[in-house]
Coordinates of C-alpha atoms in Angstrom, one line a residue:
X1039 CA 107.6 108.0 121.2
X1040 CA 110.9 107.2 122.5
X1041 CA 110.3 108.6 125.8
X1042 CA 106.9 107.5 126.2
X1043 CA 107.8 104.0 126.3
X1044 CA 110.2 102.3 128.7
X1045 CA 113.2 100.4 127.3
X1046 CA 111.5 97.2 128.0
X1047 CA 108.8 97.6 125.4
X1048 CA 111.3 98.2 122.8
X1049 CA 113.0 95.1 124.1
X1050 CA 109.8 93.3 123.5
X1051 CA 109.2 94.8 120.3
X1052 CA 112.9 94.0 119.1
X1053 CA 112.1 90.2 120.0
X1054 CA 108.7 90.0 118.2
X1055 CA 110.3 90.9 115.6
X1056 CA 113.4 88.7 115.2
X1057 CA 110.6 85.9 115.9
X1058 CA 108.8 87.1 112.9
X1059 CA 111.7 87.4 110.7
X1060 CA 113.0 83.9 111.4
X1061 CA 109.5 83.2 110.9
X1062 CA 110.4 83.8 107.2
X1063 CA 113.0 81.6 107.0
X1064 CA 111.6 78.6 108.8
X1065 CA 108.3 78.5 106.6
X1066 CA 109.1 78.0 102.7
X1067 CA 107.7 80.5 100.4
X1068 CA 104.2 80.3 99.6
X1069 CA 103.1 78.5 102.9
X1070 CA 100.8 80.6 104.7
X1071 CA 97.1 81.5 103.4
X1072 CA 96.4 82.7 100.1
X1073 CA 100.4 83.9 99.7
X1074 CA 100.8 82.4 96.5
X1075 CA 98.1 84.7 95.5
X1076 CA 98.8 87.7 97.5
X1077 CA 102.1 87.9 96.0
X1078 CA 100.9 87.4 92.8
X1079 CA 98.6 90.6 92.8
X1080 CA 100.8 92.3 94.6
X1081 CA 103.1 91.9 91.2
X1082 CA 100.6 92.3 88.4
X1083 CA 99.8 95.9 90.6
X1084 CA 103.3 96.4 89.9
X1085 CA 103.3 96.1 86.6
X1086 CA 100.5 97.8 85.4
X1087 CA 98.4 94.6 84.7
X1088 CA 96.0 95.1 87.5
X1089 CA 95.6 98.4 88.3
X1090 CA 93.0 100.5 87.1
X1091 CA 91.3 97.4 89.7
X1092 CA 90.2 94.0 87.7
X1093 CA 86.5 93.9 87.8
X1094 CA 85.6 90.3 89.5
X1095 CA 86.2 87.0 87.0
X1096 CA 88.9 88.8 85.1
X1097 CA 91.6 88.1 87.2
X1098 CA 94.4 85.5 86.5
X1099 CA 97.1 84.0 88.6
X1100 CA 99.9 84.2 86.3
X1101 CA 102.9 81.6 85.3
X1102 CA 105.5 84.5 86.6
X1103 CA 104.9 83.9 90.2
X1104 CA 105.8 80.1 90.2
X1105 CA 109.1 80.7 90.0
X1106 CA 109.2 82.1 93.5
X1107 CA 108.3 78.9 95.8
X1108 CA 109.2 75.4 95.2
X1109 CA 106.8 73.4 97.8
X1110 CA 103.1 73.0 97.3
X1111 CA 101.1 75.3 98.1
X1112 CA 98.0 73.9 99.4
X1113 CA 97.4 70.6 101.4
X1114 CA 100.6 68.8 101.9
X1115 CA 100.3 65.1 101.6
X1116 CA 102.7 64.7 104.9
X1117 CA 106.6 65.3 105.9
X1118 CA 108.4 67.2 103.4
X1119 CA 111.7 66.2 104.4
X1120 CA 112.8 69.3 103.1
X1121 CA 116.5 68.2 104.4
X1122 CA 116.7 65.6 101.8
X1123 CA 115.9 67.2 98.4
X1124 CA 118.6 68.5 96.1
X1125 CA 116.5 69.5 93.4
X1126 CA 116.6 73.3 94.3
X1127 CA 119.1 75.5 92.8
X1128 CA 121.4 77.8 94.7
X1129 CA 121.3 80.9 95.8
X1130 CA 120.7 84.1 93.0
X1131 CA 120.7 81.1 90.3
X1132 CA 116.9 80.4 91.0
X1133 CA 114.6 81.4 88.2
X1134 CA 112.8 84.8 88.0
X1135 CA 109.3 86.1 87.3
X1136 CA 110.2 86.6 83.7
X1137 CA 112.0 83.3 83.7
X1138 CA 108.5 81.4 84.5
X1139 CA 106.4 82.8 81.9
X1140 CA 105.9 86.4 83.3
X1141 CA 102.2 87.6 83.4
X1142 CA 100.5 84.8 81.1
X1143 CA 97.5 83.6 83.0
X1144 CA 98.4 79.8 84.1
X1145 CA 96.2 77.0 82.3
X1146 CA 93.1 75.8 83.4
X1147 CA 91.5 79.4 84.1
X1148 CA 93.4 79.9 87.9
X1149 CA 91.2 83.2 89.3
X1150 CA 92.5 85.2 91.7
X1151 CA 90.2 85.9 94.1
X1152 CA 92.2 88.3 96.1
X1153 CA 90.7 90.7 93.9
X1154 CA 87.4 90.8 96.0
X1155 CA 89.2 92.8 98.1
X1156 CA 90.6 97.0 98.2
X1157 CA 93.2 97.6 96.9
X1158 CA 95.5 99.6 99.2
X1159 CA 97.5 96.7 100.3
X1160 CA 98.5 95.6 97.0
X1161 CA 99.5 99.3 96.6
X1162 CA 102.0 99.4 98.8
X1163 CA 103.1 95.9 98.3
X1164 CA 103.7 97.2 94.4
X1165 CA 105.7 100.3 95.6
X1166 CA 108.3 97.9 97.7
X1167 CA 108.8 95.8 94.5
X1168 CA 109.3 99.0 92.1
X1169 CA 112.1 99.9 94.3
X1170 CA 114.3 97.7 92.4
X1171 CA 113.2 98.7 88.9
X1172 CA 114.9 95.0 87.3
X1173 CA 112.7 92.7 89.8
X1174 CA 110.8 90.8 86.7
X1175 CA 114.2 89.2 86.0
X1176 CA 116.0 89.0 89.5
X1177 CA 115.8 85.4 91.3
X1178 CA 111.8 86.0 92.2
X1179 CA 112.2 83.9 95.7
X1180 CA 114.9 87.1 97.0
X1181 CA 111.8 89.6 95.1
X1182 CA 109.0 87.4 97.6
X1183 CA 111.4 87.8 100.6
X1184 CA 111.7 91.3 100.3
X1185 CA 108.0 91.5 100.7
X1186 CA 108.1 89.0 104.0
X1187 CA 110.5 91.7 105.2
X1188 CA 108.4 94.4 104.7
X1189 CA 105.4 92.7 106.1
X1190 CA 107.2 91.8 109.3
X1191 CA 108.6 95.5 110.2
X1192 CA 105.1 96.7 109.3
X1193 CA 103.7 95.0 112.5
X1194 CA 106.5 95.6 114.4
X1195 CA 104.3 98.5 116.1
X1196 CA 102.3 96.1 117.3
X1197 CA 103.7 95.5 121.2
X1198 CA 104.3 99.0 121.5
X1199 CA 100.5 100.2 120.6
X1200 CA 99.4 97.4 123.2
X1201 CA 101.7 99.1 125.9
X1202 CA 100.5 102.6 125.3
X1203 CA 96.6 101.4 125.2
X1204 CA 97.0 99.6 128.4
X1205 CA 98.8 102.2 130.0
X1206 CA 96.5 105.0 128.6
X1207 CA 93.5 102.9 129.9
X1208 CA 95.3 102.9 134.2
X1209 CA 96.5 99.3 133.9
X1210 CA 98.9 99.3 137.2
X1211 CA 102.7 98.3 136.7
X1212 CA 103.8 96.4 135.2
X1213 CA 100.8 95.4 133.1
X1214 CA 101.2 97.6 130.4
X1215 CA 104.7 95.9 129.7
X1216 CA 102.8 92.4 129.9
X1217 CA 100.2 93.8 127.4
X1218 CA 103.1 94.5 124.9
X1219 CA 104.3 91.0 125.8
X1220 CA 101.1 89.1 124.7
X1221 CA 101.7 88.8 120.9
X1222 CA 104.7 86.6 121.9
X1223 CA 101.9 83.9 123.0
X1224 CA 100.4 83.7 119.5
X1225 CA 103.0 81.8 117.1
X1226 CA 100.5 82.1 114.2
X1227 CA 100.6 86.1 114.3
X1228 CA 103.9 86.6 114.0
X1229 CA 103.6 83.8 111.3
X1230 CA 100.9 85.9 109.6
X1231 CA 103.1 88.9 109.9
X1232 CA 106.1 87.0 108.7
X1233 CA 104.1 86.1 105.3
X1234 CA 102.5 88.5 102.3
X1235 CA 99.3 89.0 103.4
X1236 CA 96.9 91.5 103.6
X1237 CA 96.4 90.5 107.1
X1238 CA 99.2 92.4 108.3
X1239 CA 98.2 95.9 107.5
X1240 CA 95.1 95.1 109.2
X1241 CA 96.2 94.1 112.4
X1242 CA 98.2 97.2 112.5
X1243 CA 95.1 99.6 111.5
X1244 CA 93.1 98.1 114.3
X1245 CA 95.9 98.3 116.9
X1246 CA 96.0 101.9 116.2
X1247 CA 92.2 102.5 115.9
X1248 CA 92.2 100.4 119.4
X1249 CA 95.0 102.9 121.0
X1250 CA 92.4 105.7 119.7
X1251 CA 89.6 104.6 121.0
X1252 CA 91.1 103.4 124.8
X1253 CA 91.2 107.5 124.5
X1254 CA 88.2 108.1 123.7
X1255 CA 86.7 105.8 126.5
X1256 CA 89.1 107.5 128.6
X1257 CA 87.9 111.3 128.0
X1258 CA 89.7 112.3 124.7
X1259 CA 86.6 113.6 122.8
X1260 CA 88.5 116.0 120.9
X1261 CA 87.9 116.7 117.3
X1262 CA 91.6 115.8 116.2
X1263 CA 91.3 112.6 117.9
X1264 CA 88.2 111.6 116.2
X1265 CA 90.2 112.8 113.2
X1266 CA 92.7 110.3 113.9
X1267 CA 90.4 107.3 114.1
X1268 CA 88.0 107.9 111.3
X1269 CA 91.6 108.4 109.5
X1270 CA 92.6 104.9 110.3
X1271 CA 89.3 103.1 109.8
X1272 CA 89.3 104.9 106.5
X1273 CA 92.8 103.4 105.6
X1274 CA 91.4 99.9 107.5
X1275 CA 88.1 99.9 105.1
X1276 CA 90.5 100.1 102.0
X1277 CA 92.0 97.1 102.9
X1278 CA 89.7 94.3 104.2
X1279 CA 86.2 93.5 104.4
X1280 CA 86.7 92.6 107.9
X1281 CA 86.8 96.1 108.6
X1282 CA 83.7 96.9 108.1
X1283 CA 82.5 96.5 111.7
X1284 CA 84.4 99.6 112.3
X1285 CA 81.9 102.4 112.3
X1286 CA 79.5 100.5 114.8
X1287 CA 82.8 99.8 116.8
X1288 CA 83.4 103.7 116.8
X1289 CA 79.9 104.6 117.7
X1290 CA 79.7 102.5 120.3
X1291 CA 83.2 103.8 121.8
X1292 CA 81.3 107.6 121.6
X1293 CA 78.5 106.3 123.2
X1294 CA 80.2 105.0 126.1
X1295 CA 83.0 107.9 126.4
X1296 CA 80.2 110.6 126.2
X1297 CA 78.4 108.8 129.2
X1298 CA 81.1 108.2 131.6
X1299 CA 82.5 111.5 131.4
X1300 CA 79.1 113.0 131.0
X1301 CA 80.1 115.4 128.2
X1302 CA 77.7 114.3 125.5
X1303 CA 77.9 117.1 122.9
X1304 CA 81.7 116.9 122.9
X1305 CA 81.2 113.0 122.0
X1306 CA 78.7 114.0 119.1
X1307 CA 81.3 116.1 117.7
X1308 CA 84.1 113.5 117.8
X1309 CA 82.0 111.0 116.3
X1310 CA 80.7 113.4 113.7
X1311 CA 84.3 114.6 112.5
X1312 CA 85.3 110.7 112.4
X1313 CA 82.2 109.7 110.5
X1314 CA 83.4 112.3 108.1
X1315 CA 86.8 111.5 108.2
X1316 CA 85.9 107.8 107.7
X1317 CA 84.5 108.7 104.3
X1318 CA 87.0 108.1 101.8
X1319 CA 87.4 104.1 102.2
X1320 CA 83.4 103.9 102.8
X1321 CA 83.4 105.2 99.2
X1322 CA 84.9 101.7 97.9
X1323 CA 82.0 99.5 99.6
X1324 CA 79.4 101.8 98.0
X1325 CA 81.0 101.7 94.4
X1326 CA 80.9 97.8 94.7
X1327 CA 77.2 98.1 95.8
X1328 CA 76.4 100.4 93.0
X1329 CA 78.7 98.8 90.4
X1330 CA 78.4 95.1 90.9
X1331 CA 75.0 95.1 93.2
X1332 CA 76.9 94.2 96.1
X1333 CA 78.9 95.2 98.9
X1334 CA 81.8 92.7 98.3
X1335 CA 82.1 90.8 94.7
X1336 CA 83.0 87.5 94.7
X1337 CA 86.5 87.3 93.1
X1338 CA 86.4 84.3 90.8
X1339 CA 82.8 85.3 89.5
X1340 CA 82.0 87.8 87.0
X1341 CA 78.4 87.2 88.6
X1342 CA 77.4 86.6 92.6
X1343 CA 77.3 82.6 93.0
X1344 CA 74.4 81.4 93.9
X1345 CA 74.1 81.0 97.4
X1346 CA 70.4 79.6 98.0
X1347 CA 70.3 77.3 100.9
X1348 CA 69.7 73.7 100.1
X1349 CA 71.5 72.3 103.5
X1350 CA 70.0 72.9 107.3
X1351 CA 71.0 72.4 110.7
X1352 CA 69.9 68.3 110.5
X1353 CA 72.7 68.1 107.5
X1354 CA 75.5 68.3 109.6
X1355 CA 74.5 72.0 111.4
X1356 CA 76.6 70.3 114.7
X1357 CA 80.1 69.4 112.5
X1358 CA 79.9 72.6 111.0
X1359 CA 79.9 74.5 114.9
X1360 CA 82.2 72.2 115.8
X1361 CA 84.7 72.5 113.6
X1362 CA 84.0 76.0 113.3
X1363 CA 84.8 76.3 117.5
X1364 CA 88.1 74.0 116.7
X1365 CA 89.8 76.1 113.6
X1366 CA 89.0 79.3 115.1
X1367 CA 90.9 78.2 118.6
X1368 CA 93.6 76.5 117.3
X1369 CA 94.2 78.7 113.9
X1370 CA 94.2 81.5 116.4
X1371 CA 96.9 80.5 118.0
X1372 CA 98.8 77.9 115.9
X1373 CA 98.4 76.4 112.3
X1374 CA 97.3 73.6 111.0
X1375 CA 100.1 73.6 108.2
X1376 CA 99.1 70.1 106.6
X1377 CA 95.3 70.1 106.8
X1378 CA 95.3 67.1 109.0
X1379 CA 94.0 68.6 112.5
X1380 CA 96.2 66.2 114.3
X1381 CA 96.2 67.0 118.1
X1382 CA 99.8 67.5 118.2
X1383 CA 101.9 69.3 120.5
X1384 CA 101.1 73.1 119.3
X1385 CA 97.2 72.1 119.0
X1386 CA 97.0 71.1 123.1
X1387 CA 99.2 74.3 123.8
X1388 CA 96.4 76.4 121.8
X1389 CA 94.2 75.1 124.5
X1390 CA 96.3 76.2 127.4
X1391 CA 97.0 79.9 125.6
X1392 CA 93.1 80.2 125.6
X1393 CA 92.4 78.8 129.0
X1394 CA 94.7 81.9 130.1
X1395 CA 93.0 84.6 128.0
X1396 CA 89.5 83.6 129.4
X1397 CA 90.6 83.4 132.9
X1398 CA 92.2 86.6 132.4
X1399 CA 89.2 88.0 130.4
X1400 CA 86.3 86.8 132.9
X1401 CA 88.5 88.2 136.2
X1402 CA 89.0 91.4 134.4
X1403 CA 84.7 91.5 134.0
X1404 CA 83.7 90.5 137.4
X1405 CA 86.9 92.2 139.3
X1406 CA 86.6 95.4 137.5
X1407 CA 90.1 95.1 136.3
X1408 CA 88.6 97.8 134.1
X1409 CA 85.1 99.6 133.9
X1410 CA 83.1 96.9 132.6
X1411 CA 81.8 98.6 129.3
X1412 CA 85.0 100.3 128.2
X1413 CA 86.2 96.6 129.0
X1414 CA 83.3 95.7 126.5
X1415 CA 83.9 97.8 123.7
X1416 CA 87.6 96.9 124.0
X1417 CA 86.3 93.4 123.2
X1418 CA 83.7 94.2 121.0
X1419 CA 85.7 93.1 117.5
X1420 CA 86.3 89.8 118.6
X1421 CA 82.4 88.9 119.0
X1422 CA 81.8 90.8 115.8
X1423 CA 84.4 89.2 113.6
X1424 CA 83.8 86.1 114.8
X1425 CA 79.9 86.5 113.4
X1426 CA 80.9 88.1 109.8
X1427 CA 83.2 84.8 109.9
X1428 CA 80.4 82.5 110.8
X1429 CA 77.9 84.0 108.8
X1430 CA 80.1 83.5 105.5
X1431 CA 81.0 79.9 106.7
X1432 CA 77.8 79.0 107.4
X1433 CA 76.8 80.6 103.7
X1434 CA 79.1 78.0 102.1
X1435 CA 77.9 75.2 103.9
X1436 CA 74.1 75.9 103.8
X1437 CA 74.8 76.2 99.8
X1438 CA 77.3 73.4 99.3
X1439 CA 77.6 71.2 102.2
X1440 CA 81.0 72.4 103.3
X1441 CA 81.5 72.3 106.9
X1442 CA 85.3 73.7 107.0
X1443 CA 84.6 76.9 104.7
X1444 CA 86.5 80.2 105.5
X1445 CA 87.4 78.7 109.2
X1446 CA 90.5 80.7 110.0
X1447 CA 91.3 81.8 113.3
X1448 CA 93.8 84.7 111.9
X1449 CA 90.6 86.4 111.1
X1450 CA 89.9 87.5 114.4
X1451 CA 93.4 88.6 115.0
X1452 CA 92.4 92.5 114.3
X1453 CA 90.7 92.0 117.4
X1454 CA 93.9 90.9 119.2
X1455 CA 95.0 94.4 120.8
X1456 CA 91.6 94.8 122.4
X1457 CA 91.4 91.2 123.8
X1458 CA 94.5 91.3 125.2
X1459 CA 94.4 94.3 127.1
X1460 CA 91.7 93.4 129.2
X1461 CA 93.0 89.2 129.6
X1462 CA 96.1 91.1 130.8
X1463 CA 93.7 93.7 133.2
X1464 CA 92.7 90.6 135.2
X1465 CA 95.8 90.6 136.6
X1466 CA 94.8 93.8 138.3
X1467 CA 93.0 91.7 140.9
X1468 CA 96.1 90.4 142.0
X1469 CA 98.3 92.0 144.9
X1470 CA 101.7 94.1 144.0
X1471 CA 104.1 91.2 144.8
X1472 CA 102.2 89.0 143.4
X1473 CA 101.6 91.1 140.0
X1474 CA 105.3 91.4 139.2
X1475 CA 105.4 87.8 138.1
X1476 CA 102.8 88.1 135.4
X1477 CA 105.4 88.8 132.6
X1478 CA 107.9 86.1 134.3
X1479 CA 104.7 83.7 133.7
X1480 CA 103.3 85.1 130.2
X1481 CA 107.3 84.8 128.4
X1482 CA 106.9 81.1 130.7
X1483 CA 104.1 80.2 128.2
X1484 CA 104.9 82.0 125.1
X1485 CA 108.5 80.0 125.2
X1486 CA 106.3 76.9 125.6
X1487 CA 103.9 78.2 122.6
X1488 CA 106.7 78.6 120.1
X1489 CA 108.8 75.2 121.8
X1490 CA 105.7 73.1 120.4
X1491 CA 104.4 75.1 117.1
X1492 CA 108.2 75.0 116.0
X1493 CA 108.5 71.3 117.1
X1494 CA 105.8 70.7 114.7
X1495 CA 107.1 73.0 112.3
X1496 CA 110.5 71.2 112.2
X1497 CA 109.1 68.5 111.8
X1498 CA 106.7 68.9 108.8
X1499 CA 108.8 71.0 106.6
X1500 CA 112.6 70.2 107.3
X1501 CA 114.3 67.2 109.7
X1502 CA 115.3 64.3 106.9
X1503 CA 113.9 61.0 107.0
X1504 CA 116.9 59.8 108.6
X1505 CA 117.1 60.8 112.0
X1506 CA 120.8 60.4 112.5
X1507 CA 122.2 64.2 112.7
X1508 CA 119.4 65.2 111.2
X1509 CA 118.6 68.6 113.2
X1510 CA 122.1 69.9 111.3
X1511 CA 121.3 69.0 108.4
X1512 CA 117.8 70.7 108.6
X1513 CA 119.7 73.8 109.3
X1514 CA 122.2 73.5 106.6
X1515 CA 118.7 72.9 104.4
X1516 CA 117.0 76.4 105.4
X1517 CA 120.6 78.3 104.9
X1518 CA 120.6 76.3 101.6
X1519 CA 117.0 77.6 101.1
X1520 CA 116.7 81.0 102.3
X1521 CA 117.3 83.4 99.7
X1522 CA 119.0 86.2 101.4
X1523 CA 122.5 85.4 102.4
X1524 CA 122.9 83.3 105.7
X1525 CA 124.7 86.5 107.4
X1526 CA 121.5 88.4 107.4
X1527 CA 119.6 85.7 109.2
X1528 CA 122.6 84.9 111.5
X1529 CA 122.6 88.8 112.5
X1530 CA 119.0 89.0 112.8
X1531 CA 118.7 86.2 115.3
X1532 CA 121.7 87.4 117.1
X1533 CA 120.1 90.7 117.5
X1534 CA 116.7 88.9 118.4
X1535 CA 119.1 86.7 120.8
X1536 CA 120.7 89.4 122.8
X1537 CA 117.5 91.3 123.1
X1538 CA 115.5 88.5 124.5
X1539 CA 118.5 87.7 127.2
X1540 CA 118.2 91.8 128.2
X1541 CA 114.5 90.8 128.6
X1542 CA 115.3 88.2 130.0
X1543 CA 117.8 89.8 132.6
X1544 CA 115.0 92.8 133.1
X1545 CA 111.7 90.6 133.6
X1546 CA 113.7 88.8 136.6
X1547 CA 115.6 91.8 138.3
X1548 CA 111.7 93.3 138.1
X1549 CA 110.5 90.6 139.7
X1550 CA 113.3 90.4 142.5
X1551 CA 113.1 93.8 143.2
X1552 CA 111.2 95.1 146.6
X1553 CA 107.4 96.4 145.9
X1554 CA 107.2 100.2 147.1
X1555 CA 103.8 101.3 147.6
X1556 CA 102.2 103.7 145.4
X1557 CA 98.9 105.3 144.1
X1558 CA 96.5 103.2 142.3
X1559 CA 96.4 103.6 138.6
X1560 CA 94.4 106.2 136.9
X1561 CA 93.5 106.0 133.2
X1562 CA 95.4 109.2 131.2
X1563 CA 93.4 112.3 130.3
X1564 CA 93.8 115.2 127.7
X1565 CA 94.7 118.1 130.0
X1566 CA 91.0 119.7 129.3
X1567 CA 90.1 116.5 130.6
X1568 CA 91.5 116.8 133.9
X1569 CA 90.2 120.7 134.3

């Protein structure tokens, strides 16, 4: 691996990741989605309460995990002022998970509906925490931390699988390095992957699967590589539901490979060894449908709510698609961290970050950037997630009336690797001198990205009411705050500093440097390929 990709992608990858681990230190504890409960499941797994897996109603978030976050966890009610409070204890005196009541089930029956879900995830969540066998009584915000950490060097993969798919696919220089550069545009996935959520080991599940199938569109019908990817979707269908639009993703990525490289028995067998290889996590979604009658319980309910339609389209059909269209733009890109959909600085720059990606995408389709159906299947997840999203939205409001159900844009962000690849491909259509100035432009906008979503940030969670030296005393605050001690974030943003000035320092001498002519591109083929 180390030779197969330049120094520059590791670069890359070094950045994303100090951006995702500051990430953890600029949002408090428990504010990203569902990450009160996430952690919470993630420590009854550990300690025995919820493995063998809860069967659906039976679940409880429990007193324990309170103890670990100390701002609310759903809708704030405006500025936090974070700066200003001095009712949090400091640092290895907070309370633990014992501390807070340990595993009782809080009052007022709180499910945890995580539990819809497979388990794997929670898994190995529960194996980082039993590494430190005296976690129950340990300050429980260092114990949630932990887990941030091991979140964020889980997706740290993530640049470096979008270099070698673009590369394996022909992408001229230096496009593959501006594929690996892409997640740097999207401030709310390296938020995601800065937070405990089973989110994270998705995305990395479907970067791989989408590394293994640009080979397979690219000739690579062997058996081991259809080993690999029914491997991964295996691992990807025992963590989300989301990935259940795998196996059509795969067949359609055989059908396509098989065509172009006219070798249809050899695509038969691929698919056929990662149908079977796929097996293992299928088995979950057909004990739930044998078990509880369908493929995916509801988590709060020992029985299926009832879900009979009583609203239509004249009940408000157009709020619900238009709301739908804004949270899955701007929760793509950004967040929404109070509930307020103001168009504020990070909302407008969601716009921009999406104006690129279609331009990209659409000159990739009609210039051929790349061939237009591998192009398609590379998108394919996007369309498809976007319609299991949709479909359960639209669920909740044709039952209930809700026109903002289950809108999150991070749920298409398994689709990411794929979409960016070929928004990055349209750059193909430009000329060599003119192509070296892609990444210049891309790290252009993702500083912009991250200038407004942290703006906004800031702003929310930590500047004091009084303005007067208040960006000081916001940072003194998150020092204060963060449970690890402040040397480990000052080293980690040094690091993350020096590595974006060498990027820095590369991305311009690249673009300086004279064009030399040479052969086009060519996707990368097994050698019994190219025989």
């Amino acid at each position: 691996m180390r030779r197969a990709v330049p120094t520059v992608v590791w670069l890359i990858a070094a950045v994303h990741l100090a951006v995702a681990l500051a990430q953890t230190a600029v949002f408090p504890n428990a504010r990203s989605p569902d990450e009160r409960q996430q952690v919470d499941l993630v420590l009854q797994v550990a300690q025995g309460a919820a493995w063998p897996w809860p069967d659906p109603g039976t679940a409880f978030v429990t007193e324990g995990v309170e103890a670990g976050y100390f701002v609310p966890t759903d809708r704030l009610p405006g500025r936090q002022h974070l700066a200003d409070r001095d009712d949090v204890a400091p640092r290895g005196e907070r309370p633990s998970y014992a501390d807070a009541g340990g595993g009782t089930p809080m009052g007022e029956p709180a499910y945890n509906q995580l539990i819809q879900h497979p388990p794997l995830y929670y898994l190995l969540g529960s194996a980082v925490v039993s590494a430190n066998p005296g976690w129950a009584d340990q300050p429980l915000d260092a114990v949630w931390m932990a887990l941030r950490w091991g979140n964020a060097m889980l997706t740290a993969v993530v640049p470096v699988l979008l270099f070698l798919t673009a590369r394996r696919l022909g992408l001229p220089p230096p496009l593959p390095v501006v594929a690996a550069a892409t997640p740097l545009v999207v401030p709310e996935l390296t938020h995601i992957e800065s937070s405990v959520n089973n989110d994270t080991l998705l995305i990395v599940l479907f970067a791989a699967a989408t590394y293994l199938v640009a080979r397979v569109l690219t000739g690579d019908l062997r058996w081991r590589t259809g080993a690999a990817l029914g491997a991964v979707t295996s691992l990807a269908l025992l963590t989300k539901g989301l990935a259940l639009l795998m196996p059509a993703w795969i067949v359609l990525a055989y059908a396509v490979g098989g065509v172009r490289e006219r070798r249809g028995a050899d695509a038969v067998r691929g698919l056929l060894v990662a149908g079977a290889a796929s097996v293992p996590g299928s088995l979950w979604w057909l004990r739930n449908t044998l078990v509880y009658g369908t493929i995916q319980p509801h988590g709060t309910h020992a029985e299926p709510p009832d879900l009979t339609a009583v609203h239509g389209w004249s009940d408000g059909g157009w709020d619900w698609l238009s709301r739908f269209a804004e949270r899955m733009v701007t929760l793509f890109f950004v967040n929404d961290h109070d509930s307020d959909r103001a168009m504020d600085a990070s909302w407008w720059m969601a716009r921009v970050a999406l104006i690129v990606v279609l331009a990209g995408v659409g000159t990739a389709l009609v210039r051929r950037g790349l061939p237009r159906p591998a192009a398609l299947v590379l998108l394919f997840p996007i369309p498809a997630l976007a319609g299991i999203v949709a479909r359960g939205s639209w669920e909740q409001f044709a039952a209930f009336g809700s026109t903002g159900a289950a809108q999150q844009g991070r749920y298409l962000f398994p689709g990411l690797v794929g979409l960016m690849v070929v928004a990055v491909a349209g750059a193909a259509a430009l000329a060599p001198p003119w192509r070296r100035w892609v990444l210049p432009a891309l790290l252009t906008l993702a500083l912009a990205m991250h200038a407004a979503f942290w703006h906004d940030v800031w702003t929310l969670y930590w500047l004091p009411a009084d303005p007067a030296g208040g960006l000081g005393r916001a940072v003194s605050a998150i020092a204060f705050w963060y449970p690890f001690p402040p040397a480990v974030l000052a080293v980690t943003l040094a690091g993350g500093l020096v590595a974006a000035v060498l990027l820095v320092r590369w991305t311009v001498r690249a673009a300086a440097a004279p064009v030399e002519p040479s052969e086009p591109a060519v996707p990368q083929r097994p050698k019994e390929a190219v025989a």
